[in-house]
Amino acid sequence: RKEVEQDPGPFNVPEGATVAFNCTYSNSASQSFFWYRQDCRKEPKLLMSVYSSGNEDGRFTAQLNRASQYISLLIRDSKLSDSATYLCVVLPTNKLIFGTGTLLAVQP
Amino acid sequence: DVKVTQSSRYLVKRTGEKVFLECVQDMDHENMFWYRQDPGLGLRLIYFSYDVKMKEKGDIPEGYSVSREKKERFSLILESASTNQTSMYLCASSLVVANTEAFFGQGTRLTVV
């Protein structure tokens, strides 16, 4: 079983839609979780950290469910500029483990 | 402005060549990582280092080695390049403290012919 699993998509949604991505992880000792965004032909960049209590940044909400070992990202009111690959990242020890990424395409 | 710099954006090498990919960060980060990224496989960790002269294997270390002689520089070495090592290589760095952001270089697209 992979350490971090994501639905690769693609998710094709219209502008203004709400879309959610899930990511499961296998190491129950993992302590830190993140969502990164990667634009085409660019390097990944941090979108947001994921805290135990859940956290929100504008249109983006991240949640952690330790019991079921998954993290989620919710994007409300999707914009064309949200089109990218979203990578979940888990930190079981000192190393960053990435999911394969979920491709989001927001359509006009 | 934080910076992770990879020595080359594009590289073409021949099978059997020894290849050096260099990565330098200016943020005094303890951790440095090398990943390769392939379509459908995402980012896979090759090696990482949490201190000078310290290294640990990632998920796919075969065919690669690394060197960290100075804190700011982490080199990835392909001892004898093969065509299946054609890929995008990404270097990253972070502080050792959990819940801190990792910063990536712009990537090196390596083609082995």
Coordinates of C-alpha atoms in Angstrom, one line a residue:
Chain A
R1 CA 0.0 0.0 0.0
K2 CA 1.3 3.5 -0.9
E3 CA 2.1 5.7 2.0
V4 CA 0.0 8.5 0.6
E5 CA -2.9 8.0 -1.9
Q6 CA -4.9 10.5 -3.9
D7 CA -7.4 10.3 -6.6
P8 CA -5.5 11.5 -9.7
G9 CA -8.6 13.0 -11.3
P10 CA -8.9 15.0 -13.5
F11 CA -11.7 16.9 -11.8
N12 CA -13.4 19.1 -14.4
V13 CA -15.6 21.7 -12.7
P14 CA -17.4 24.9 -13.8
E15 CA -16.4 28.2 -12.4
G16 CA -18.1 28.8 -9.1
A17 CA -18.4 25.2 -8.2
T18 CA -17.3 23.6 -4.9
V19 CA -14.8 20.8 -5.2
A20 CA -13.3 18.5 -2.6
F21 CA -10.2 16.3 -2.7
N22 CA -9.3 13.6 -0.3
C23 CA -6.0 12.0 0.5
T24 CA -5.4 8.9 2.7
Y25 CA -2.1 8.1 4.5
S26 CA -0.9 4.8 6.0
N27 CA 1.4 5.8 8.8
S28 CA -0.7 6.5 11.9
A29 CA 2.4 8.2 13.5
S30 CA 2.4 11.0 11.0
Q31 CA 2.3 14.4 12.6
S32 CA 2.3 17.0 9.9
F33 CA 0.2 17.4 6.9
F34 CA 0.1 19.9 4.0
W35 CA -1.5 20.7 0.7
Y36 CA 0.8 21.9 -2.1
R37 CA -0.2 23.3 -5.4
Q38 CA 1.7 22.7 -8.6
D39 CA 1.1 24.6 -11.8
C40 CA 2.0 23.1 -15.1
R41 CA 5.8 23.0 -15.6
K42 CA 6.4 24.7 -12.3
E43 CA 7.6 23.6 -8.9
P44 CA 5.2 22.7 -6.1
K45 CA 4.4 25.5 -3.7
L46 CA 2.7 25.3 -0.3
L47 CA -1.0 26.1 -0.4
M48 CA -1.7 25.4 3.3
S49 CA -0.8 23.4 6.3
V50 CA -3.5 21.1 7.8
Y51 CA -4.1 21.3 11.5
S52 CA -5.9 18.9 13.7
S53 CA -8.8 21.3 14.3
G54 CA -9.2 22.1 10.6
N55 CA -8.3 25.4 9.1
E56 CA -9.6 27.8 6.5
D57 CA -7.8 30.3 4.2
G58 CA -10.3 32.3 2.2
R59 CA -12.0 29.9 -0.2
F60 CA -9.9 27.0 0.9
T61 CA -10.6 24.7 3.9
A62 CA -8.4 21.8 5.0
Q63 CA -9.4 19.1 7.4
L64 CA -7.7 16.2 9.1
N65 CA -9.3 13.0 10.2
R66 CA -6.8 11.0 12.3
A67 CA -9.1 8.2 13.1
S68 CA -9.7 7.4 9.4
Q69 CA -6.2 8.7 8.4
Y70 CA -7.2 11.1 5.7
I71 CA -6.9 14.8 4.9
S72 CA -9.2 16.8 2.7
L73 CA -9.2 20.1 0.8
L74 CA -12.3 21.9 -0.1
I75 CA -12.3 24.7 -2.6
R76 CA -15.4 26.9 -2.7
D77 CA -16.4 29.2 -5.6
S78 CA -13.8 27.8 -8.0
K79 CA -11.9 30.3 -10.2
L80 CA -10.1 29.6 -13.5
S81 CA -6.9 30.4 -11.7
D82 CA -7.4 27.4 -9.3
S83 CA -6.6 25.1 -12.2
A84 CA -3.6 23.1 -11.1
T85 CA -2.4 19.9 -9.6
Y86 CA -3.0 19.6 -5.8
L87 CA -0.6 17.5 -3.9
C88 CA -1.2 16.2 -0.4
V89 CA 2.0 15.8 1.7
V90 CA 2.5 13.8 4.9
L91 CA 5.4 14.1 7.3
P92 CA 5.8 10.8 9.1
T93 CA 9.3 11.5 10.3
N94 CA 11.7 14.0 8.8
K95 CA 10.9 13.3 5.2
L96 CA 8.1 14.7 3.1
I97 CA 6.0 12.1 1.4
F98 CA 3.9 13.3 -1.5
G99 CA 0.7 11.9 -3.0
T100 CA 0.6 11.6 -6.8
G101 CA -1.5 14.7 -7.0
T102 CA -5.1 15.5 -8.2
L103 CA -5.5 17.5 -11.3
L104 CA -8.2 20.2 -11.2
A105 CA -9.4 21.9 -14.3
V106 CA -11.9 24.8 -13.8
Q107 CA -13.9 25.5 -16.9
P108 CA -15.4 28.9 -17.9
Chain B
D1 CA 13.2 36.2 -0.7
V2 CA 13.8 32.5 -0.1
K3 CA 15.6 30.6 -2.8
V4 CA 16.4 27.1 -3.8
T5 CA 18.5 27.0 -7.0
Q6 CA 19.1 24.0 -9.2
S7 CA 22.2 24.2 -11.5
S8 CA 20.4 23.4 -14.7
R9 CA 16.9 23.7 -16.1
Y10 CA 17.4 21.2 -18.9
L11 CA 20.1 18.6 -19.3
V12 CA 20.8 16.0 -22.0
K13 CA 23.2 13.2 -21.2
R14 CA 24.3 9.9 -22.8
T15 CA 23.7 6.5 -21.3
G16 CA 26.6 5.5 -19.0
E17 CA 27.7 9.1 -18.2
K18 CA 28.2 10.2 -14.7
V19 CA 25.7 13.0 -14.0
F20 CA 25.8 15.6 -11.3
L21 CA 22.7 17.6 -10.3
E22 CA 23.4 20.5 -7.9
C23 CA 21.1 22.2 -5.5
V24 CA 21.8 25.3 -3.4
Q25 CA 19.6 26.9 -0.8
D26 CA 20.2 30.2 1.0
M27 CA 17.8 29.8 3.9
D28 CA 20.1 27.9 6.3
H29 CA 17.7 24.9 6.2
E30 CA 18.8 21.7 7.8
N31 CA 16.7 19.4 5.6
M32 CA 17.3 18.9 1.9
F33 CA 15.5 16.5 -0.4
W34 CA 15.8 15.1 -3.9
Y35 CA 12.7 13.9 -5.7
R36 CA 11.9 12.8 -9.2
Q37 CA 8.6 13.5 -10.8
D38 CA 7.1 11.3 -13.5
P39 CA 3.6 11.4 -15.0
G40 CA 1.2 9.3 -13.1
L41 CA 3.7 8.6 -10.3
G42 CA 3.9 11.9 -8.6
L43 CA 7.0 13.0 -6.6
R44 CA 9.1 10.1 -5.4
L45 CA 11.7 10.6 -2.8
I46 CA 15.2 9.6 -3.9
Y47 CA 17.4 10.7 -0.9
F48 CA 17.2 13.3 1.8
S49 CA 19.6 14.8 4.2
Y50 CA 18.9 16.3 7.6
D51 CA 22.4 17.6 8.3
V52 CA 25.8 18.1 6.7
K53 CA 27.3 14.7 5.7
M54 CA 24.1 12.9 6.8
K55 CA 21.9 11.2 4.3
E56 CA 19.1 8.7 4.2
K57 CA 17.6 6.7 1.4
G58 CA 14.2 7.6 0.2
D59 CA 11.8 5.3 -1.7
I60 CA 13.8 4.9 -4.9
P61 CA 17.6 5.3 -4.2
E62 CA 18.8 2.7 -6.7
G63 CA 21.1 4.1 -9.3
Y64 CA 21.6 7.4 -7.3
S65 CA 24.0 8.7 -4.7
V66 CA 24.1 12.1 -2.9
S67 CA 26.6 14.4 -1.3
R68 CA 26.2 17.0 1.3
E69 CA 29.6 18.5 2.2
K70 CA 28.1 21.9 3.1
K71 CA 24.8 22.9 4.7
E72 CA 23.6 24.9 1.7
R73 CA 24.5 22.4 -1.0
F74 CA 23.0 19.0 -1.8
S75 CA 24.2 17.1 -4.9
L76 CA 22.5 14.2 -6.6
I77 CA 24.8 11.9 -8.6
L78 CA 23.8 9.4 -11.3
E79 CA 26.7 7.1 -11.3
S80 CA 26.0 5.6 -14.7
A81 CA 23.0 7.3 -16.3
S82 CA 20.3 5.1 -17.9
T83 CA 17.4 5.9 -20.1
N84 CA 14.9 5.1 -17.3
Q85 CA 16.4 7.9 -15.3
T86 CA 15.0 10.4 -17.8
S87 CA 12.7 12.5 -15.6
M88 CA 12.1 15.8 -13.9
Y89 CA 14.3 16.2 -10.8
L90 CA 13.2 18.5 -8.0
C91 CA 15.3 19.6 -5.0
A92 CA 13.6 20.9 -1.8
S93 CA 14.7 22.3 1.5
S94 CA 13.0 22.9 4.9
L95 CA 13.7 23.6 8.5
V96 CA 13.9 20.5 10.7
V97 CA 10.9 21.6 12.7
A98 CA 7.6 19.9 11.8
N99 CA 4.9 22.0 10.2
T100 CA 7.3 24.2 8.3
E101 CA 7.1 24.8 4.6
A102 CA 9.4 23.1 2.1
F103 CA 10.7 25.2 -0.7
F104 CA 11.5 23.8 -4.1
G105 CA 13.9 24.6 -6.8
Q106 CA 12.6 25.1 -10.3
G107 CA 13.5 21.6 -11.4
T108 CA 15.9 20.0 -13.8
R109 CA 14.5 18.1 -16.8
L110 CA 17.0 15.4 -17.5
T111 CA 17.0 13.4 -20.7
V112 CA 19.2 10.4 -21.0
V113 CA 19.7 9.2 -24.6

